[in-house]
PDB file of C-alpha atoms in Angstrom:
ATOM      1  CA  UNK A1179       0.000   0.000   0.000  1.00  0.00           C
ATOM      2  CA  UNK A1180       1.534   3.655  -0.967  1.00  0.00           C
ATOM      3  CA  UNK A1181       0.060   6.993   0.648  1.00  0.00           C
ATOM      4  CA  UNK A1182       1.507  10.414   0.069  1.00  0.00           C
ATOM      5  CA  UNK A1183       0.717  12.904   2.643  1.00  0.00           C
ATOM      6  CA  UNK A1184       1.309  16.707   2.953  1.00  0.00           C
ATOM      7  CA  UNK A1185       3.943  15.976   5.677  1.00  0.00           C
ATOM      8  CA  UNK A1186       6.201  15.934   2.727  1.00  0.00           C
ATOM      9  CA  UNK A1187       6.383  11.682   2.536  1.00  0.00           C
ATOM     10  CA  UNK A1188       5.550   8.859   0.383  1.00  0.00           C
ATOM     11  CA  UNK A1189       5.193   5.635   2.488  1.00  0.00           C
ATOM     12  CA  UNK A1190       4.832   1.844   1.381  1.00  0.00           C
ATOM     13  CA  UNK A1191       3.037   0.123   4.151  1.00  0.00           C
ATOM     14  CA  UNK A1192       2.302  -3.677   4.882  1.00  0.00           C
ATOM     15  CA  UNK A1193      -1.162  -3.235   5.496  1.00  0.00           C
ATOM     16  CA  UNK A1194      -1.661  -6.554   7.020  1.00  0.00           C
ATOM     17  CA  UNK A1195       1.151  -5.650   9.779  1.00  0.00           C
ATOM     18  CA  UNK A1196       0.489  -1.907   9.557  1.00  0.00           C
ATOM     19  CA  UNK A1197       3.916  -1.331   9.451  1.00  0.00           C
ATOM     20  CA  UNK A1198       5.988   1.028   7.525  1.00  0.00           C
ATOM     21  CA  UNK A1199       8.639  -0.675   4.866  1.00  0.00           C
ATOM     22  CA  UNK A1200      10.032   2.676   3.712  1.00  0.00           C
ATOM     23  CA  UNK A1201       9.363   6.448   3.900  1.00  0.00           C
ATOM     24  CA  UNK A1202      10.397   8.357   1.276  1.00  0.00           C
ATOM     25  CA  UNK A1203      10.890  11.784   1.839  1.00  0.00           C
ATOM     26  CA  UNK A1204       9.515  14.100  -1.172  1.00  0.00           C
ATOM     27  CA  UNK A1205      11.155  17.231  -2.426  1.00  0.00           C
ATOM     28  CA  UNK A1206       8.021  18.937  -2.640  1.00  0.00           C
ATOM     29  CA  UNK A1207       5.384  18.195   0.362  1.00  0.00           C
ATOM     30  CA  UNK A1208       2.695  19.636  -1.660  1.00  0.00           C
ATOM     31  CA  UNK A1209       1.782  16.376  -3.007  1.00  0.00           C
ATOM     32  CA  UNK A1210      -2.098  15.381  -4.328  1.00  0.00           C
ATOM     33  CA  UNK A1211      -1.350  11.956  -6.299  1.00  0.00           C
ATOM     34  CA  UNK A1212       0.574   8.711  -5.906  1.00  0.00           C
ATOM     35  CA  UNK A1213       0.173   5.678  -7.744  1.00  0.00           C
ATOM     36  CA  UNK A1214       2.071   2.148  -7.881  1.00  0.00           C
ATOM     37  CA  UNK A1215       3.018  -0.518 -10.154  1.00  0.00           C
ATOM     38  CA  UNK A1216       0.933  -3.066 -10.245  1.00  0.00           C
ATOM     39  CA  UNK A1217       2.616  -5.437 -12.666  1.00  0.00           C
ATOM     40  CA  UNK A1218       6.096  -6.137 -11.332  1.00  0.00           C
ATOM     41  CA  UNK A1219       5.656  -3.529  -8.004  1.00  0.00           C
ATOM     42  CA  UNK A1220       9.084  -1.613  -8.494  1.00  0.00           C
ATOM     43  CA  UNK A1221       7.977   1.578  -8.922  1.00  0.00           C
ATOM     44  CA  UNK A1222       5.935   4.642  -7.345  1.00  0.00           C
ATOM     45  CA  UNK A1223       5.229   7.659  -8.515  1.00  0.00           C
ATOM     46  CA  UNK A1224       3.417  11.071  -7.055  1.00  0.00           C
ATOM     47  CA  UNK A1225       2.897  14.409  -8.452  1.00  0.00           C
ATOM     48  CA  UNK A1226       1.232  17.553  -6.960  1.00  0.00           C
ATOM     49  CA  UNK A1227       1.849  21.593  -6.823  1.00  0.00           C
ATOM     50  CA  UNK A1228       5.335  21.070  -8.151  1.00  0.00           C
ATOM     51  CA  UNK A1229       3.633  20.144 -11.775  1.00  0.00           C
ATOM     52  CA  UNK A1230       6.015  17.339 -11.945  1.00  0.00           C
ATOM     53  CA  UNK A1231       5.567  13.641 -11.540  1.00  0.00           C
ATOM     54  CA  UNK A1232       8.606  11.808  -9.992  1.00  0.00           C
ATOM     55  CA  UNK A1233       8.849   8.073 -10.069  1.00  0.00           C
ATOM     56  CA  UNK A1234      10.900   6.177  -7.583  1.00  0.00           C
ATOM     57  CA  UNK A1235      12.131   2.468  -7.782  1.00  0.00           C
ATOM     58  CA  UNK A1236      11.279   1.093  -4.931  1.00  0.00           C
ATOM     59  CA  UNK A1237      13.695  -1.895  -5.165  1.00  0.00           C
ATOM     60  CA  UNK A1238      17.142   0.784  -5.171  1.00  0.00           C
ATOM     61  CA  UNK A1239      16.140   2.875  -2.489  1.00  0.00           C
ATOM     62  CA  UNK A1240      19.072   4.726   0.011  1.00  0.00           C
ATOM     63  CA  UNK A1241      18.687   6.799   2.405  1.00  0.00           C
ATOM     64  CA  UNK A1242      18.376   9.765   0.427  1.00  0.00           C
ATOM     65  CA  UNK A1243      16.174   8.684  -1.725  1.00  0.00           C
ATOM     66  CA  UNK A1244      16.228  10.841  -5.105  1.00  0.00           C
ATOM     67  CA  UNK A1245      13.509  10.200  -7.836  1.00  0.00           C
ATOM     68  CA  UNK A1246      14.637   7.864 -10.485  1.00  0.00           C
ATOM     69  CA  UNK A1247      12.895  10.139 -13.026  1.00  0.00           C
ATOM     70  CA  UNK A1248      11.054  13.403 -12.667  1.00  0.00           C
ATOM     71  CA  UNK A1249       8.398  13.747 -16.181  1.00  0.00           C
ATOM     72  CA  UNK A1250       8.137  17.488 -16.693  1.00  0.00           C
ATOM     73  CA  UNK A1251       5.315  19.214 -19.216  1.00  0.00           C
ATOM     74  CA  UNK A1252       2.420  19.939 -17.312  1.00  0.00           C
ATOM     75  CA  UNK A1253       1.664  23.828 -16.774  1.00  0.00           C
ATOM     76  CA  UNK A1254      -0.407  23.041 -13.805  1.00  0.00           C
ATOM     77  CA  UNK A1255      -0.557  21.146 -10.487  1.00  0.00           C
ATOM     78  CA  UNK A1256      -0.685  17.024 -11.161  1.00  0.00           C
ATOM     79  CA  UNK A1257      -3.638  15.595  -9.964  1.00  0.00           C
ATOM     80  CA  UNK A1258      -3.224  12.389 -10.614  1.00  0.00           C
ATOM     81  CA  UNK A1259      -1.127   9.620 -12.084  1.00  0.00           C
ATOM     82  CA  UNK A1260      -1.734   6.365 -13.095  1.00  0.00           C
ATOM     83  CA  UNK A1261       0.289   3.765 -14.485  1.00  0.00           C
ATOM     84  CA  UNK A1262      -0.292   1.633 -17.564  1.00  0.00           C
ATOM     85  CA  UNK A1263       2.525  -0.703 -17.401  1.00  0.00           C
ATOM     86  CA  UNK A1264       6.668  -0.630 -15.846  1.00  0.00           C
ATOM     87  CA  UNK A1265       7.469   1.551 -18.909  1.00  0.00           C
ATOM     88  CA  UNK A1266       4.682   3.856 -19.305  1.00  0.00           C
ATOM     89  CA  UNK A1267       2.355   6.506 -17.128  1.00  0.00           C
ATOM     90  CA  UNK A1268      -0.308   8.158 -17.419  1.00  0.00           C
ATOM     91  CA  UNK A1269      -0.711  11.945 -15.651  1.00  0.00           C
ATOM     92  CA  UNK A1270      -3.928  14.496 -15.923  1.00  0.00           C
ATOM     93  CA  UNK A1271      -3.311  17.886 -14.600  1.00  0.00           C
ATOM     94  CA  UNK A1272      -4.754  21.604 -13.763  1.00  0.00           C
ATOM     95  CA  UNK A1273      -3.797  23.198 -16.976  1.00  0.00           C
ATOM     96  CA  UNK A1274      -6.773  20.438 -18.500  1.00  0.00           C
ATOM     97  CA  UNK A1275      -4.457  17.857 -20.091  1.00  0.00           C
ATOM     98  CA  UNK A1276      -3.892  14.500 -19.847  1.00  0.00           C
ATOM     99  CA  UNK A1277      -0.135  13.311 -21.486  1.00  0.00           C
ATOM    100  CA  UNK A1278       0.926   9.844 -22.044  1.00  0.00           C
ATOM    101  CA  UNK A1279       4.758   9.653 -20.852  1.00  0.00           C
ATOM    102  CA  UNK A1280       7.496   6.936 -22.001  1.00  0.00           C
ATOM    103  CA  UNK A1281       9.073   6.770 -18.204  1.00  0.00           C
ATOM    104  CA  UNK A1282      12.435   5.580 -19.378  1.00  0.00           C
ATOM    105  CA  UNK A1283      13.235   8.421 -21.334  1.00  0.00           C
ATOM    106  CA  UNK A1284      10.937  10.895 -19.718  1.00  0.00           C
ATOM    107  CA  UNK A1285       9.491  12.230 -23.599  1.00  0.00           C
ATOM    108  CA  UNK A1286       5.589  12.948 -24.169  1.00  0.00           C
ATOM    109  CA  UNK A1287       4.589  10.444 -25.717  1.00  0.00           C
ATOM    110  CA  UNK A1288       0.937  12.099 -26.405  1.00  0.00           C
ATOM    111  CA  UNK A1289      -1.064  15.267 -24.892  1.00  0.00           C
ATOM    112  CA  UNK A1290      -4.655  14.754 -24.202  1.00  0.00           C
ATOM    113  CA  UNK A1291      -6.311  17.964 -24.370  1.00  0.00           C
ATOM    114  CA  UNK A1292      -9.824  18.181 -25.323  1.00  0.00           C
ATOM    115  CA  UNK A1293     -11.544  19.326 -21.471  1.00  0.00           C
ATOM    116  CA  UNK A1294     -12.318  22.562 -21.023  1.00  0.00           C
ATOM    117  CA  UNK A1295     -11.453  22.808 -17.124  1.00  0.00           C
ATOM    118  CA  UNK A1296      -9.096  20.828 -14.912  1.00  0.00           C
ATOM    119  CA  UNK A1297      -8.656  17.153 -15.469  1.00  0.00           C
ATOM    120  CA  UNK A1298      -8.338  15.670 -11.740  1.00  0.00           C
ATOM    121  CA  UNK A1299      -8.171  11.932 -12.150  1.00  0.00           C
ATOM    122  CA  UNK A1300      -7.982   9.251 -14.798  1.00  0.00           C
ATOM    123  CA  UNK A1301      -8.578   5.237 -14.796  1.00  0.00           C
ATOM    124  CA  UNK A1302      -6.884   2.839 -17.146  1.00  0.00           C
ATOM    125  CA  UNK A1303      -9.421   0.503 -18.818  1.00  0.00           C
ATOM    126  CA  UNK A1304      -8.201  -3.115 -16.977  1.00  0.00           C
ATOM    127  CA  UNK A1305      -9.136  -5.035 -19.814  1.00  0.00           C
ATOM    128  CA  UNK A1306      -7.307  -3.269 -22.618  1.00  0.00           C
ATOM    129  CA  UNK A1307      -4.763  -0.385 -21.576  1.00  0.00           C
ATOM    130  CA  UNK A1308      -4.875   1.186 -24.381  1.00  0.00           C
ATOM    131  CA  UNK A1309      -7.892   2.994 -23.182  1.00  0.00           C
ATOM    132  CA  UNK A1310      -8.459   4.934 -20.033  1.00  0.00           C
ATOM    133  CA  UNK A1311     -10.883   7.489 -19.196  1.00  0.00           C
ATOM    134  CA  UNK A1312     -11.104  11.347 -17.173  1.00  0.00           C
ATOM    135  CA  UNK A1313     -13.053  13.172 -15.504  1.00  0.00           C
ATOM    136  CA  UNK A1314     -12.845  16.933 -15.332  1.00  0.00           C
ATOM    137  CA  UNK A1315     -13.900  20.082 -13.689  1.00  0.00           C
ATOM    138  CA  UNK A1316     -15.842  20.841 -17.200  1.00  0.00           C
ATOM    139  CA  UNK A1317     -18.377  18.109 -15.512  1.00  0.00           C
ATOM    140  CA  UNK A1318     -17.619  16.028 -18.550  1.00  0.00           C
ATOM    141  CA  UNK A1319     -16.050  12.097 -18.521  1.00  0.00           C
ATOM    142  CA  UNK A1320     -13.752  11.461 -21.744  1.00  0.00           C
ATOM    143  CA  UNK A1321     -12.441   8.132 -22.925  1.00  0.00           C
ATOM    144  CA  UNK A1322      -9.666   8.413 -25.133  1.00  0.00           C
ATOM    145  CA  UNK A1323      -7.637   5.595 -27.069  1.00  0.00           C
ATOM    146  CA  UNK A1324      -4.023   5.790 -26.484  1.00  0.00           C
ATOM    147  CA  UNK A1325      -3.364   4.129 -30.515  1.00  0.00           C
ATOM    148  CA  UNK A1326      -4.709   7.481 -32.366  1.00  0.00           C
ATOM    149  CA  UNK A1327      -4.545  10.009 -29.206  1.00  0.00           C
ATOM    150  CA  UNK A1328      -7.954  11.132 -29.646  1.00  0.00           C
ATOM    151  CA  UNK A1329     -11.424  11.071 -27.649  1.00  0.00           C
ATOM    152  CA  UNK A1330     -12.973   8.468 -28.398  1.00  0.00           C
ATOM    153  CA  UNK A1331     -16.536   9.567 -26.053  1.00  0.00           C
ATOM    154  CA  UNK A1332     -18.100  12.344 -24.130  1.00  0.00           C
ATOM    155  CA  UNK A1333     -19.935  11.835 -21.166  1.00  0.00           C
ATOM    156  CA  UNK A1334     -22.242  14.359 -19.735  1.00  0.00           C
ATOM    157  CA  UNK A1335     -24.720  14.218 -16.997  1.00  0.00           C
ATOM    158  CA  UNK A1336     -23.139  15.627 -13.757  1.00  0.00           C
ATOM    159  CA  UNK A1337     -23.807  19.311 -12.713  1.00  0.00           C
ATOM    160  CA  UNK A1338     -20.681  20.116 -11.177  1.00  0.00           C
ATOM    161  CA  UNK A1339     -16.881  18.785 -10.888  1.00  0.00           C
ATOM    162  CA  UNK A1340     -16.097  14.853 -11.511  1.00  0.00           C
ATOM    163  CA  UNK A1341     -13.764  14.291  -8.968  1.00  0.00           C
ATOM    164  CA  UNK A1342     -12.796  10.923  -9.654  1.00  0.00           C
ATOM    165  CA  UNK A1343     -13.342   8.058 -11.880  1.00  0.00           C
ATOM    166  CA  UNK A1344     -12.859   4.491 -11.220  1.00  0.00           C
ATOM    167  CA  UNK A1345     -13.735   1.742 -14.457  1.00  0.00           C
ATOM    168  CA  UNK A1346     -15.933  -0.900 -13.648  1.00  0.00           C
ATOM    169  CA  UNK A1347     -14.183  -4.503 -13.488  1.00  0.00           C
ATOM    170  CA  UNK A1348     -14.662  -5.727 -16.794  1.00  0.00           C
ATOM    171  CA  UNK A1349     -13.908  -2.624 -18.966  1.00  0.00           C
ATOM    172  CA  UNK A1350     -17.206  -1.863 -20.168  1.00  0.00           C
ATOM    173  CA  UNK A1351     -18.428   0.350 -17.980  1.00  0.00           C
ATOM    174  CA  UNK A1352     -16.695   3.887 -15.225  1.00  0.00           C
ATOM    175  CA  UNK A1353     -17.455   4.967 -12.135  1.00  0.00           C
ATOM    176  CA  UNK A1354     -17.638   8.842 -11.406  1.00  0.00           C
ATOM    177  CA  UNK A1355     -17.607  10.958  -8.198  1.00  0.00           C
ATOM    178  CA  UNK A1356     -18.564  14.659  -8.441  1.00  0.00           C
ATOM    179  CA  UNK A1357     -19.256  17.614  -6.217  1.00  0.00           C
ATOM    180  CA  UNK A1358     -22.830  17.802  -7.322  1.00  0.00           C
ATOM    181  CA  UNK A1359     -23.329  14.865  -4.302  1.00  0.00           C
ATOM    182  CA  UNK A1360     -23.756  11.962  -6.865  1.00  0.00           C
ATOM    183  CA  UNK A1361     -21.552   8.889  -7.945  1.00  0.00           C
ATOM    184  CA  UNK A1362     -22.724   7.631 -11.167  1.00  0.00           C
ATOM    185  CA  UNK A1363     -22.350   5.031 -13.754  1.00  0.00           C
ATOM    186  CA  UNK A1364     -21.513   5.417 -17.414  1.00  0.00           C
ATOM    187  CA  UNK A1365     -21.951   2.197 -19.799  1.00  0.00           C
ATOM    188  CA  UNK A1366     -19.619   2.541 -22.942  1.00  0.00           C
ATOM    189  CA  UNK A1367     -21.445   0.201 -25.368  1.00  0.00           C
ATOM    190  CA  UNK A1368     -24.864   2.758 -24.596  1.00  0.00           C
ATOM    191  CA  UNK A1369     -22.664   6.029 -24.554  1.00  0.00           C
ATOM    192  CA  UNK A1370     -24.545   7.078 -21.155  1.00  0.00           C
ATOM    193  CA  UNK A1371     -25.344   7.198 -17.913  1.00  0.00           C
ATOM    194  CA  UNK A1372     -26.831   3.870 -16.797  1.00  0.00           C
ATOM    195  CA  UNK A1373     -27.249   4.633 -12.915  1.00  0.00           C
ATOM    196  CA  UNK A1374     -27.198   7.892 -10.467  1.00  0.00           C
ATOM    197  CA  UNK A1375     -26.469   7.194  -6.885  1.00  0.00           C
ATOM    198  CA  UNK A1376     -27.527   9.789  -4.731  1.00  0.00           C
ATOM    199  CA  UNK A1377     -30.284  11.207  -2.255  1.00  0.00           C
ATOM    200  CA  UNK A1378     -31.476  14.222  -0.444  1.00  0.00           C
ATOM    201  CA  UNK A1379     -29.970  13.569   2.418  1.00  0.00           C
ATOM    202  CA  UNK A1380     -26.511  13.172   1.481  1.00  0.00           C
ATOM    203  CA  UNK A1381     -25.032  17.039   0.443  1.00  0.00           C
ATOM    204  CA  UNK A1382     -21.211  16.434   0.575  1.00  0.00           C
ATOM    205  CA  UNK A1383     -19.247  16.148  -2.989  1.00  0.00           C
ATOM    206  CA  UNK A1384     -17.922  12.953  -3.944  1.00  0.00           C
ATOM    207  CA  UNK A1385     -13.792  12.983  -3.612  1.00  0.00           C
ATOM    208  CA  UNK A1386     -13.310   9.376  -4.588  1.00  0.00           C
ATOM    209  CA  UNK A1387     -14.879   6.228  -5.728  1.00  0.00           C
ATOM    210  CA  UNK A1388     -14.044   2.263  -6.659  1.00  0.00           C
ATOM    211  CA  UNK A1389     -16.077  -0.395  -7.104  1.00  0.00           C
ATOM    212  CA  UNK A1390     -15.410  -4.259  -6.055  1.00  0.00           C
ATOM    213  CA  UNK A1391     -13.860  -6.645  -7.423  1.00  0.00           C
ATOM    214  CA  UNK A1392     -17.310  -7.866  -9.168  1.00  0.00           C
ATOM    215  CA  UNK A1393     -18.482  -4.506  -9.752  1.00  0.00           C
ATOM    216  CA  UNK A1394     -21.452  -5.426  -6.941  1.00  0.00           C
ATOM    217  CA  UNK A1395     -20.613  -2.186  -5.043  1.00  0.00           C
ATOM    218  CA  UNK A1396     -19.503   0.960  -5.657  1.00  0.00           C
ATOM    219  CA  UNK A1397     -17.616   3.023  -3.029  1.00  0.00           C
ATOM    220  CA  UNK A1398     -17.202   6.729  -2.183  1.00  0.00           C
ATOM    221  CA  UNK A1399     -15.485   8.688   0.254  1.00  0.00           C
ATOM    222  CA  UNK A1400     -17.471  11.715   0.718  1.00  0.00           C
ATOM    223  CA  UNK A1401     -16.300  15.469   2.233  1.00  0.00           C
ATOM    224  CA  UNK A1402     -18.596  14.927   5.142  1.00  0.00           C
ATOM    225  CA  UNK A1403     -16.084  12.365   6.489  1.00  0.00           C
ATOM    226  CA  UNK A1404     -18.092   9.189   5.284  1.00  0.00           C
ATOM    227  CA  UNK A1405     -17.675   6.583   2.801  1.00  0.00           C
ATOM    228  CA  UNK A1406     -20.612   5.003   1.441  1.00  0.00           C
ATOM    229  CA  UNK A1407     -20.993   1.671  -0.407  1.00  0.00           C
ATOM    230  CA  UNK A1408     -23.893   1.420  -3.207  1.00  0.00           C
ATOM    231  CA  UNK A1409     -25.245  -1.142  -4.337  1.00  0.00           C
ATOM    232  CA  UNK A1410     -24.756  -0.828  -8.573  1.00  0.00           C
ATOM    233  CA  UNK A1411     -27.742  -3.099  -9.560  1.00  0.00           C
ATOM    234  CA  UNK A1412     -30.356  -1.607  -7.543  1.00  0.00           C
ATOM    235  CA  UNK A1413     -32.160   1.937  -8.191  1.00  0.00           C
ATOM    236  CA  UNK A1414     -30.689   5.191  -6.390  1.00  0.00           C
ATOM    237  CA  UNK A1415     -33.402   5.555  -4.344  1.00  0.00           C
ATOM    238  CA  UNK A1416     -31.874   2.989  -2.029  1.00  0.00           C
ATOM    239  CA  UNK A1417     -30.126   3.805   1.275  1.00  0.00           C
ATOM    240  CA  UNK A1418     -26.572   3.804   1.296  1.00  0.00           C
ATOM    241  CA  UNK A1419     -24.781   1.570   3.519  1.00  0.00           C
ATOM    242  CA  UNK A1420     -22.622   3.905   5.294  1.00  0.00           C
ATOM    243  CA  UNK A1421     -19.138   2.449   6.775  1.00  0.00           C
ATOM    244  CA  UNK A1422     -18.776   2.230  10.589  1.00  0.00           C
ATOM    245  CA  UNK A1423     -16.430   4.252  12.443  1.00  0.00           C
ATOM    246  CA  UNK A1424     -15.767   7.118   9.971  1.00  0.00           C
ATOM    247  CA  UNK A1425     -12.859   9.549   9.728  1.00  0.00           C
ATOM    248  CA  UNK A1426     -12.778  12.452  11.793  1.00  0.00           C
ATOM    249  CA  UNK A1427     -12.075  15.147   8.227  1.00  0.00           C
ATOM    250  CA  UNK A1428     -12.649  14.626   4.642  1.00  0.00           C
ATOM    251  CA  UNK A1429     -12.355  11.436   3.124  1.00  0.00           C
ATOM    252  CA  UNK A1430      -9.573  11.728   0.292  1.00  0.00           C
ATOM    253  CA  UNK A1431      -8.849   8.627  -1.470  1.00  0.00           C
ATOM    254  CA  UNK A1432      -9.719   4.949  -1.225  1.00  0.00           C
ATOM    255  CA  UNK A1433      -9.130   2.020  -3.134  1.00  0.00           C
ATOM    256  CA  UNK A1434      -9.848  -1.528  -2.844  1.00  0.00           C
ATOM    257  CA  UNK A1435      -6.767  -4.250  -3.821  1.00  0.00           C
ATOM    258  CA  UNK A1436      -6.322  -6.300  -6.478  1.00  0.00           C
ATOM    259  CA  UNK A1437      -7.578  -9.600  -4.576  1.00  0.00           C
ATOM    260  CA  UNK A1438     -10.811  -7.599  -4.009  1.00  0.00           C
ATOM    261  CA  UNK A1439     -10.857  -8.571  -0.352  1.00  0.00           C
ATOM    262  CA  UNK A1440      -9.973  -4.931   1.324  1.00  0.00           C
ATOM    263  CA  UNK A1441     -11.008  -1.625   0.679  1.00  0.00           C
ATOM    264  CA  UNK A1442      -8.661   1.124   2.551  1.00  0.00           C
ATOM    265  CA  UNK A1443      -9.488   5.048   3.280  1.00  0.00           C
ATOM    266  CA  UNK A1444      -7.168   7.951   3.757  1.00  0.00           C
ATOM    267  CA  UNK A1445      -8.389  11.126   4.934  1.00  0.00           C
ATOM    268  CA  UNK A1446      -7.540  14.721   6.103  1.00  0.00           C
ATOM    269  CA  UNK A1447      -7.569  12.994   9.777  1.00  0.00           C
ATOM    270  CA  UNK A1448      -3.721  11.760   8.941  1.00  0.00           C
ATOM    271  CA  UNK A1449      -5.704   8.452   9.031  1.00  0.00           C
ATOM    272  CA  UNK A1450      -5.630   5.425   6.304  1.00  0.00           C
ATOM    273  CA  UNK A1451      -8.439   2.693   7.519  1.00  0.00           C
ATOM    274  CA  UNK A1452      -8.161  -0.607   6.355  1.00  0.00           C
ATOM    275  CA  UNK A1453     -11.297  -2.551   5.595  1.00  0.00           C
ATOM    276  CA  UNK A1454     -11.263  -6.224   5.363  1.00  0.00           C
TER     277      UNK A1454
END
């Protein structure tokens, strides 16, 4: 498990011992992304205020740790970085762009540019990688192909910023989290929204969201310190199930593991909560 924090670190956890394996110590604390390898597990990367996102090998690490690359381009903060295999990343950013990077020689590979506000997440497709999706302050979703560097669909439907997206497990379908209080789920093959999930009584924006390893639930991690779980066959009218115990700020990331059999939280509370 990797979590950057504001306290200027990157840490790799064992989240089964809770213990730390290393702390890396970042040159610039203002940090809003990290993301890790999921393929062979080497390498980390994290991005933020600096507009640059550094990737560190994991396996070569010292004492003074120093990024193994640093991928520079973006005219705005990085919000987040994901990565598509060992040699490749992808990064979206406050300036609206989204650039495909070759991490070995640290070239643009492609710029992604078609939103009209800040991009602040993206989600590679898990069934073909040559596909991954954003979602943007322009309250639009775009899935782009990687082979011609173009978008590919526009998804509309949320009335204020997508926070997050998150694809569903078999590539078909994405996730999105907004400020407008709603997660909701896009279907490719229709080109539209297929669910809402939302109600009156919940008024915080949406800063996260990932569904479960059979795409059964969808979670969020909400401003008002909660993190729901919906239930992605059923109409929105249902009742969330809220999580027990939440954070004591703003839930700001969660993700569940590859296994599918734990879902962890980090928050503005300092706090990551493993859920098992």
């Amino acid at each position: 498990l990797v979590s950057a924090s504001q306290d200027g670190k990157l840490i790799i956890w064992n989240a089964y011992t809770t213990n730390k394996t290393s702390a890396i110590p970042l040159r610039s604390s203002w940090v809003m992304t990290c993301a890790f390898e999921q393929s062979k597990g080497n390498l980390i990367a994290c991005g933020g205020l600096d507009n640059v996102c550094s990737i560190y090998n994991i396996q070569n690490q010292s004492a003074n740790a120093r990024a193994t690359k640093e991928l520079v381009a973006h005219d705005g903060y990085l919000s987040c970085c994901r990565f598509t295999d060992e040699g490749h990343i992808i990064t979206s950013s406050g300036d609206s762009t989204c650039i495909y990077w070759d991490i070995n020689s640290g070239e643009v590979l492609k710029t992604f540019s078609d939103h009209t506000g800040d991009v602040m997440s993206v989600a590679i497709n898990p069934e073909n990688s040559n596909v991954f999706v954003s979602g943007s302050v322009d309250k639009t979703a775009k899935i782009w192909d990687l082979r011609n560097g173009k978008c590919v669909q526009t998804h509309v439907g949320h009335e204020n910023d997508i926070n997050s997206v998150a694809y569903f497990p078999d590539g078909n379908a994405f996730g999105t989290g907004s400020d407008d209080s709603t997660c909701r789920l896009f279907d490719q093959r229709s080109y539209g929204e297929v669910n809402k999930f939302g109600n009156d009584k919940i008024t915080s924006g949406i800063t996260s969201v990932a569904f479960s390893r059979s795409g059964r639930l969808m979670f969020g991690g909400y401003d008002d310190f909660s993190t729901y779980v919906w239930d992605t066959l059923a109409d929105s009218s249902q009742a969330a199930y809220a999580l027990p115990s939440q954070h004591e700020n703003r839930v700001s990331c969660l993700g569940v593991n590859a296994k599918g059999d734990a879902l962890c939280t980090g928050s503005w509370d300092t706090n990551l909560k493993v859920w098992a």
